[in-house]
Amino acid sequence: MIATAMSNGAKADAKPAAEHDIKITGRDVRVFYGDKEALHGVDVDLRDREVTSLIGPSGCGKSTYLRCLNRMNDTIAGCRVTGSLMLDGKDIYDKSIDVVQLRARVGMVFQKPNPFPKSIYENVAYGPRIHGIASSKADFDAIVENSLRKAGLWNEAKDRLDQPGTGLSGGQQQRLCIARAIAVSPEVILMDEPCSALDPIATATIEELIDELRENFAIVIVTHSMQQAARVSQKTAFFHLGNLVEFGETRQIFTNPVDTRTQAYITGRIG
Amino acid sequence: MTDIAADSFSITSSDARARNARALDSSRLRARYGAEKRFRVYGAAAIVFGLVFLAWLFGSLVIQGTGAFRQTQIRVAVELDAGELGLSGTPDREALEKAEYQAALRASLRKTLGVGSDRGERRDAYALLSNGADLEIRSRVLADPSLVGKTINLWLTAGADVDTMLKGNISRDVPENKRRVNNRQIAWLDKLAADGRVGRHFNANLFTKGASSDAELAGMGVAIVGSLYMMVVVLLVALPIGVAAAVYLEEFAPRNRWTDVIEVNINNLAAVPSIVFGLLGLAIFLNVFGMPRSAPVVGGLVLALMTLPVVIIATRAAIKAVPPSIREAALGVGASRMQVITHHVLPLAMPGILTGTIIGMARALGETAPLLLVGMVAFVVSQPATPFDPATALPVQIYMWAGASERAFVERTSAAILILLAFLITMNATAVILRRKFERRW
Ligand SMILES: Nc1ncnc2c1ncn2[C@@H]1O[C@H](COP(=O)(O)OP(=O)(O)OP(=O)(O)O)[C@@H](O)[C@H]1O
Ligand SMILES: [Mg+2]
C-alpha cells in the first residue's frame, strides 16, 4: 500500500481493500472556521481493527480532522465541514444521522484526562445509562467491570469504585476515560494526544492498552511522538498546514517517506 | 542579590555597571523601603478606621438593643374568683374566653398594693401592668380551666414606662410632673421589689407579637413571618426564572446584537435603584393585576424582580466556570445538549448559583424602599396566615419603630436591627460555607 502525496490538496489514494474492512471513508474533507479553511480536502480511509495515527506539526489540523469523525466540531460556533465522511457506508453528516447515536458509535478520549467529578463507577456507567444500553444493576455492574478490565484499570479500581474518578492518578484517570469510552461499545475510538499529560510509565501502559484494544475497535490516535506513532499504529497520516501530505503504512512512512516534507518532519527538521 | 550579581557578570559595558551601582545606592534603597512601609501604614490605618466605625455601630446597637430582649414583669397573686370573673357553675370554653379577667386582675392588684377606692390611685396602680396583662391570665386559664377558684402567682408583663424606669432609663431625679412614673408608683415598685415581686424575663412578645401602640406589647412576629413569606416568594420566582434565563443565554442563545443588548441590560438592571422596582410593582401588581396591598406575595414579587438580575449574573458566571473539558467528555460519550446541562453543567454550577441566590436574597431581605410603595408600611396586629394577608417586613418594622419617640421603642429598634443583622450574617455565612465546601471539585 503506497500513498502518493500530491502537491496541493494531498490526495491519499488508499488502495481498495476488502470492503467490510474499511470503517470510515473520507473524501475531500474540508473544514472552515468562519471564513478560514483549516483543512484543505483530506482523503483518508480508516480500517477496522487497525490503529491509524495522525502526525504533523502543531496547528496542522490533526485535532480538527479527528473532531470531524464524531462531529465534535458541531459544538464550535462558525465551524463548517464539507466533503464526505462515510461510517460503514453512511454519511456521518447526513441529516438523518443523530449526533448522539453517532457519538455512541465513535467514542473519544481527550488530551487531558477529564473524568466526571463523580464516582469511578458512575463515570463508566454514565454512557450506558444515557443510551439505555443496560437497565438492571447487574447489567451495569457487568459493563463497568468489563470496561475497566479492558482499560486495564480493574485491579487498581475494583476496591474504590465509589470513590471519585478525579482522585485517581493522571494515568489512571486517562484509562478511566478510555473505559468510559468503551463502555458504550463503540466501533471507533478517537484519541487526541491521549498520553501528552502522562509520564513515560503511564504512557507505556496506555500504549499497551491501545494495542490490545485494536482487536475490537478501529482506533485513530493523534500524537506528537513519532516513536509512539511507530510503536502503536499500523497506518500513519502526516498532516502539514491543513493538507494531508502522506498517508500509508507506518513502517513505510517512517523508513521510506515519499514526500520531502514528511522526511523533513520525521527527521526533526519541521515541527 | 544574586540577580544583581548575575547581571553585572553578564553585562560588561560600563553603562550597565553604572546602573547597577546606582541601584545599589543605599539612599535609593532606603527611599524604596520607606515608600513601602508608608503604604502599609496607610492601608492598616484605613482598615482600623473602618473597624472602629463598625465597632461603634455594633457597640451602640448592642448597648441600646439588648435591653429589649428582657422585659420587666411583676408577680401578682391573682385570685381567680368565679364571681369576680363573672362565671357560674361549670363554665364552658366560650364562657372562659369571655370571662372578666381584667376585673379579677385589678382586684388582685389592689389587694397586693393595698389600694383604696380613690380613682387616681387606682389608675396609677393599674398603669403598673401592661394593657395586655389580663390576656396573659386568660391564656393560662384557657390552658387549664381547673385554675378557676384558685389563687395563682403569675409573672405579668409590666407597663412600658415601668420597664423603662426599672432599666434605669428614667431617672428618679427628674421632677415628678415631667416624669412618666409618679412618686406613688415608684413607692409601690420599691415595695414590690423588696418583696421579690419584680423581675426581668425573656421578652417573648418581641418575637411573636405584631404591631401595638403599647411598646411592651409590640413585637416583630408579623415582620418576621412577612419577611419569611417574601423570601420564599423570591426563592420560588427568582431562582427558576433566573437559572432558566442564564442557561438559555449561556448555552443556547446565538451571539448577536440582540443577545448583546440583553446582556448589557441585565447588567444595568442589577444596578437600578430598588425604589424603581417598587414603583414598577405598584404599577403592575397592584394597579394592573389588582393584587392586595401590604401582602407579602406582592412584596416578594417586587423583591424577586430586583433579585433576578443578580441570580442571572451569578448563574452565568457559575456556568462559565464549569470547565469545557467536562462538557466535551459528556458530549464525547454521546450526551445530548440537554443532558450535558442537566447532568453535568448545572450540578457543578449549583454551589455558585446558590451562593449568588443567597447573597441576592440577603440583599432583598434588607430592602425597604420598594416595600414602602406596595403598602408594607402597615399597622398589622395579627400574624398573616397566608402570603396574601397583610404583613410587614423586618426593615420596614425598623423604619416604623425608628419613628417612635418612646424610650421603649428606641430600645426595640436597636433590637430589631440586631435581629435583622443576625439573619443577614447567617445567610451570608451560609453562602461562604457553600462556596468553600464545593470549591473546585474537578
Ligand atoms: N475553534 C477554533 N476556531 C478557529 N480556528 C481554530 C479552532 N480550532 C482550531 N483552529 C485552527 O485550525 C487549525 C488547526 O488546528 P488544530 O487544533 O486542528 O491543530 P492540531 O494539529 O491539533 O495542533 P496541535 O498539535 O497543536 O494540537 C489551526 O490553524 C487553528 O488555529
Ligand atoms: Mg490538537
mmCIF file with all atom_site columns, N, CA, C and O in Angstrom, chain B residues 244-270:
data_model
loop_
_atom_site.group_PDB
_atom_site.id
_atom_site.type_symbol
_atom_site.label_atom_id
_atom_site.label_alt_id
_atom_site.label_comp_id
_atom_site.label_asym_id
_atom_site.label_entity_id
_atom_site.label_seq_id
_atom_site.pdbx_PDB_ins_code
_atom_site.Cartn_x
_atom_site.Cartn_y
_atom_site.Cartn_z
_atom_site.occupancy
_atom_site.B_iso_or_equiv
_atom_site.pdbx_formal_charge
_atom_site.auth_seq_id
_atom_site.auth_comp_id
_atom_site.auth_asym_id
_atom_site.auth_atom_id
_atom_site.pdbx_PDB_model_num
ATOM 1   N N  . ALA B 1 244 ? -33.108 29.620 34.412 1.00 0.00 ? 244 ALA B N  1
ATOM 2   C CA . ALA B 1 244 ? -33.525 29.324 33.042 1.00 0.00 ? 244 ALA B CA 1
ATOM 3   C C  . ALA B 1 244 ? -32.986 30.382 32.085 1.00 0.00 ? 244 ALA B C  1
ATOM 4   O O  . ALA B 1 244 ? -32.451 30.048 31.015 1.00 0.00 ? 244 ALA B O  1
ATOM 5   N N  . ALA B 1 245 ? -33.087 31.645 32.474 1.00 0.00 ? 245 ALA B N  1
ATOM 6   C CA . ALA B 1 245 ? -32.597 32.713 31.603 1.00 0.00 ? 245 ALA B CA 1
ATOM 7   C C  . ALA B 1 245 ? -31.097 32.581 31.390 1.00 0.00 ? 245 ALA B C  1
ATOM 8   O O  . ALA B 1 245 ? -30.596 32.690 30.265 1.00 0.00 ? 245 ALA B O  1
ATOM 9   N N  . ALA B 1 246 ? -30.375 32.310 32.484 1.00 0.00 ? 246 ALA B N  1
ATOM 10  C CA . ALA B 1 246 ? -28.914 32.218 32.374 1.00 0.00 ? 246 ALA B CA 1
ATOM 11  C C  . ALA B 1 246 ? -28.513 31.026 31.511 1.00 0.00 ? 246 ALA B C  1
ATOM 12  O O  . ALA B 1 246 ? -27.617 31.128 30.672 1.00 0.00 ? 246 ALA B O  1
ATOM 13  N N  . VAL B 1 247 ? -29.180 29.889 31.704 1.00 0.00 ? 247 VAL B N  1
ATOM 14  C CA . VAL B 1 247 ? -28.843 28.709 30.904 1.00 0.00 ? 247 VAL B CA 1
ATOM 15  C C  . VAL B 1 247 ? -29.105 28.993 29.432 1.00 0.00 ? 247 VAL B C  1
ATOM 16  O O  . VAL B 1 247 ? -28.291 28.689 28.566 1.00 0.00 ? 247 VAL B O  1
ATOM 17  N N  . TYR B 1 248 ? -30.242 29.629 29.153 1.00 0.00 ? 248 TYR B N  1
ATOM 18  C CA . TYR B 1 248 ? -30.534 29.930 27.754 1.00 0.00 ? 248 TYR B CA 1
ATOM 19  C C  . TYR B 1 248 ? -29.458 30.839 27.174 1.00 0.00 ? 248 TYR B C  1
ATOM 20  O O  . TYR B 1 248 ? -28.919 30.574 26.099 1.00 0.00 ? 248 TYR B O  1
ATOM 21  N N  . LEU B 1 249 ? -29.120 31.909 27.919 1.00 0.00 ? 249 LEU B N  1
ATOM 22  C CA . LEU B 1 249 ? -28.144 32.865 27.384 1.00 0.00 ? 249 LEU B CA 1
ATOM 23  C C  . LEU B 1 249 ? -26.776 32.219 27.198 1.00 0.00 ? 249 LEU B C  1
ATOM 24  O O  . LEU B 1 249 ? -26.085 32.481 26.220 1.00 0.00 ? 249 LEU B O  1
ATOM 25  N N  . GLU B 1 250 ? -26.387 31.362 28.142 1.00 0.00 ? 250 GLU B N  1
ATOM 26  C CA . GLU B 1 250 ? -25.053 30.776 28.065 1.00 0.00 ? 250 GLU B CA 1
ATOM 27  C C  . GLU B 1 250 ? -24.974 29.650 27.044 1.00 0.00 ? 250 GLU B C  1
ATOM 28  O O  . GLU B 1 250 ? -23.970 29.490 26.361 1.00 0.00 ? 250 GLU B O  1
ATOM 29  N N  . GLU B 1 251 ? -26.016 28.818 26.988 1.00 0.00 ? 251 GLU B N  1
ATOM 30  C CA . GLU B 1 251 ? -25.883 27.564 26.248 1.00 0.00 ? 251 GLU B CA 1
ATOM 31  C C  . GLU B 1 251 ? -26.587 27.576 24.900 1.00 0.00 ? 251 GLU B C  1
ATOM 32  O O  . GLU B 1 251 ? -26.215 26.835 24.011 1.00 0.00 ? 251 GLU B O  1
ATOM 33  N N  . PHE B 1 252 ? -27.632 28.347 24.765 1.00 0.00 ? 252 PHE B N  1
ATOM 34  C CA . PHE B 1 252 ? -28.423 28.231 23.535 1.00 0.00 ? 252 PHE B CA 1
ATOM 35  C C  . PHE B 1 252 ? -28.443 29.498 22.690 1.00 0.00 ? 252 PHE B C  1
ATOM 36  O O  . PHE B 1 252 ? -28.488 29.415 21.471 1.00 0.00 ? 252 PHE B O  1
ATOM 37  N N  . ALA B 1 253 ? -28.447 30.665 23.330 1.00 0.00 ? 253 ALA B N  1
ATOM 38  C CA . ALA B 1 253 ? -28.650 31.894 22.570 1.00 0.00 ? 253 ALA B CA 1
ATOM 39  C C  . ALA B 1 253 ? -27.518 32.095 21.574 1.00 0.00 ? 253 ALA B C  1
ATOM 40  O O  . ALA B 1 253 ? -26.350 31.849 21.899 1.00 0.00 ? 253 ALA B O  1
ATOM 41  N N  . PRO B 1 254 ? -27.842 32.513 20.366 1.00 0.00 ? 254 PRO B N  1
ATOM 42  C CA . PRO B 1 254 ? -26.787 32.846 19.415 1.00 0.00 ? 254 PRO B CA 1
ATOM 43  C C  . PRO B 1 254 ? -26.098 34.129 19.869 1.00 0.00 ? 254 PRO B C  1
ATOM 44  O O  . PRO B 1 254 ? -26.696 34.937 20.580 1.00 0.00 ? 254 PRO B O  1
ATOM 45  N N  . ARG B 1 255 ? -24.849 34.275 19.508 1.00 0.00 ? 255 ARG B N  1
ATOM 46  C CA . ARG B 1 255 ? -24.151 35.514 19.848 1.00 0.00 ? 255 ARG B CA 1
ATOM 47  C C  . ARG B 1 255 ? -24.441 36.538 18.754 1.00 0.00 ? 255 ARG B C  1
ATOM 48  O O  . ARG B 1 255 ? -23.901 36.452 17.672 1.00 0.00 ? 255 ARG B O  1
ATOM 49  N N  . ASN B 1 256 ? -25.329 37.483 19.028 1.00 0.00 ? 256 ASN B N  1
ATOM 50  C CA . ASN B 1 256 ? -25.554 38.537 18.038 1.00 0.00 ? 256 ASN B CA 1
ATOM 51  C C  . ASN B 1 256 ? -25.896 39.833 18.750 1.00 0.00 ? 256 ASN B C  1
ATOM 52  O O  . ASN B 1 256 ? -25.770 39.935 19.972 1.00 0.00 ? 256 ASN B O  1
ATOM 53  N N  . ARG B 1 257 ? -26.323 40.825 17.987 1.00 0.00 ? 257 ARG B N  1
ATOM 54  C CA . ARG B 1 257 ? -26.552 42.133 18.573 1.00 0.00 ? 257 ARG B CA 1
ATOM 55  C C  . ARG B 1 257 ? -27.634 42.056 19.648 1.00 0.00 ? 257 ARG B C  1
ATOM 56  O O  . ARG B 1 257 ? -27.544 42.700 20.682 1.00 0.00 ? 257 ARG B O  1
ATOM 57  N N  . TRP B 1 258 ? -28.669 41.247 19.393 1.00 0.00 ? 258 TRP B N  1
ATOM 58  C CA . TRP B 1 258 ? -29.764 41.187 20.356 1.00 0.00 ? 258 TRP B CA 1
ATOM 59  C C  . TRP B 1 258 ? -29.304 40.632 21.702 1.00 0.00 ? 258 TRP B C  1
ATOM 60  O O  . TRP B 1 258 ? -29.644 41.169 22.753 1.00 0.00 ? 258 TRP B O  1
ATOM 61  N N  . THR B 1 259 ? -28.539 39.552 21.645 1.00 0.00 ? 259 THR B N  1
ATOM 62  C CA . THR B 1 259 ? -28.097 38.991 22.927 1.00 0.00 ? 259 THR B CA 1
ATOM 63  C C  . THR B 1 259 ? -27.138 39.948 23.630 1.00 0.00 ? 259 THR B C  1
ATOM 64  O O  . THR B 1 259 ? -27.105 40.023 24.846 1.00 0.00 ? 259 THR B O  1
ATOM 65  N N  . ASP B 1 260 ? -26.379 40.716 22.840 1.00 0.00 ? 260 ASP B N  1
ATOM 66  C CA . ASP B 1 260 ? -25.515 41.727 23.458 1.00 0.00 ? 260 ASP B CA 1
ATOM 67  C C  . ASP B 1 260 ? -26.347 42.761 24.193 1.00 0.00 ? 260 ASP B C  1
ATOM 68  O O  . ASP B 1 260 ? -26.044 43.137 25.324 1.00 0.00 ? 260 ASP B O  1
ATOM 69  N N  . VAL B 1 261 ? -27.422 43.208 23.531 1.00 0.00 ? 261 VAL B N  1
ATOM 70  C CA . VAL B 1 261 ? -28.301 44.206 24.145 1.00 0.00 ? 261 VAL B CA 1
ATOM 71  C C  . VAL B 1 261 ? -28.895 43.643 25.436 1.00 0.00 ? 261 VAL B C  1
ATOM 72  O O  . VAL B 1 261 ? -28.910 44.302 26.475 1.00 0.00 ? 261 VAL B O  1
ATOM 73  N N  . ILE B 1 262 ? -29.353 42.392 25.373 1.00 0.00 ? 262 ILE B N  1
ATOM 74  C CA . ILE B 1 262 ? -29.946 41.763 26.558 1.00 0.00 ? 262 ILE B CA 1
ATOM 75  C C  . ILE B 1 262 ? -28.916 41.697 27.683 1.00 0.00 ? 262 ILE B C  1
ATOM 76  O O  . ILE B 1 262 ? -29.198 42.035 28.837 1.00 0.00 ? 262 ILE B O  1
ATOM 77  N N  . GLU B 1 263 ? -27.715 41.309 27.324 1.00 0.00 ? 263 GLU B N  1
ATOM 78  C CA . GLU B 1 263 ? -26.662 41.169 28.336 1.00 0.00 ? 263 GLU B CA 1
ATOM 79  C C  . GLU B 1 263 ? -26.382 42.502 29.031 1.00 0.00 ? 263 GLU B C  1
ATOM 80  O O  . GLU B 1 263 ? -26.327 42.585 30.255 1.00 0.00 ? 263 GLU B O  1
ATOM 81  N N  . VAL B 1 264 ? -26.234 43.553 28.223 1.00 0.00 ? 264 VAL B N  1
ATOM 82  C CA . VAL B 1 264 ? -25.967 44.878 28.791 1.00 0.00 ? 264 VAL B CA 1
ATOM 83  C C  . VAL B 1 264 ? -27.114 45.285 29.711 1.00 0.00 ? 264 VAL B C  1
ATOM 84  O O  . VAL B 1 264 ? -26.910 45.812 30.807 1.00 0.00 ? 264 VAL B O  1
ATOM 85  N N  . ASN B 1 265 ? -28.348 44.987 29.279 1.00 0.00 ? 265 ASN B N  1
ATOM 86  C CA . ASN B 1 265 ? -29.488 45.413 30.073 1.00 0.00 ? 265 ASN B CA 1
ATOM 87  C C  . ASN B 1 265 ? -29.619 44.644 31.370 1.00 0.00 ? 265 ASN B C  1
ATOM 88  O O  . ASN B 1 265 ? -30.063 45.191 32.377 1.00 0.00 ? 265 ASN B O  1
ATOM 89  N N  . ILE B 1 266 ? -29.240 43.374 31.350 1.00 0.00 ? 266 ILE B N  1
ATOM 90  C CA . ILE B 1 266 ? -29.279 42.615 32.601 1.00 0.00 ? 266 ILE B CA 1
ATOM 91  C C  . ILE B 1 266 ? -28.305 43.228 33.598 1.00 0.00 ? 266 ILE B C  1
ATOM 92  O O  . ILE B 1 266 ? -28.620 43.408 34.777 1.00 0.00 ? 266 ILE B O  1
ATOM 93  N N  . ASN B 1 267 ? -27.124 43.589 33.097 1.00 0.00 ? 267 ASN B N  1
ATOM 94  C CA . ASN B 1 267 ? -26.149 44.208 33.989 1.00 0.00 ? 267 ASN B CA 1
ATOM 95  C C  . ASN B 1 267 ? -26.659 45.547 34.499 1.00 0.00 ? 267 ASN B C  1
ATOM 96  O O  . ASN B 1 267 ? -26.461 45.893 35.660 1.00 0.00 ? 267 ASN B O  1
ATOM 97  N N  . ASN B 1 268 ? -27.338 46.304 33.619 1.00 0.00 ? 268 ASN B N  1
ATOM 98  C CA . ASN B 1 268 ? -27.898 47.583 34.062 1.00 0.00 ? 268 ASN B CA 1
ATOM 99  C C  . ASN B 1 268 ? -28.986 47.378 35.099 1.00 0.00 ? 268 ASN B C  1
ATOM 100 O O  . ASN B 1 268 ? -29.066 48.102 36.085 1.00 0.00 ? 268 ASN B O  1
ATOM 101 N N  . LEU B 1 269 ? -29.804 46.368 34.859 1.00 0.00 ? 269 LEU B N  1
ATOM 102 C CA . LEU B 1 269 ? -30.920 46.091 35.753 1.00 0.00 ? 269 LEU B CA 1
ATOM 103 C C  . LEU B 1 269 ? -30.435 45.841 37.180 1.00 0.00 ? 269 LEU B C  1
ATOM 104 O O  . LEU B 1 269 ? -31.080 46.238 38.147 1.00 0.00 ? 269 LEU B O  1
ATOM 105 N N  . ALA B 1 270 ? -29.288 45.182 37.293 1.00 0.00 ? 270 ALA B N  1
ATOM 106 C CA . ALA B 1 270 ? -28.754 44.886 38.613 1.00 0.00 ? 270 ALA B CA 1
ATOM 107 C C  . ALA B 1 270 ? -28.394 46.167 39.349 1.00 0.00 ? 270 ALA B C  1
ATOM 108 O O  . ALA B 1 270 ? -28.270 46.174 40.562 1.00 0.00 ? 270 ALA B O  1
#
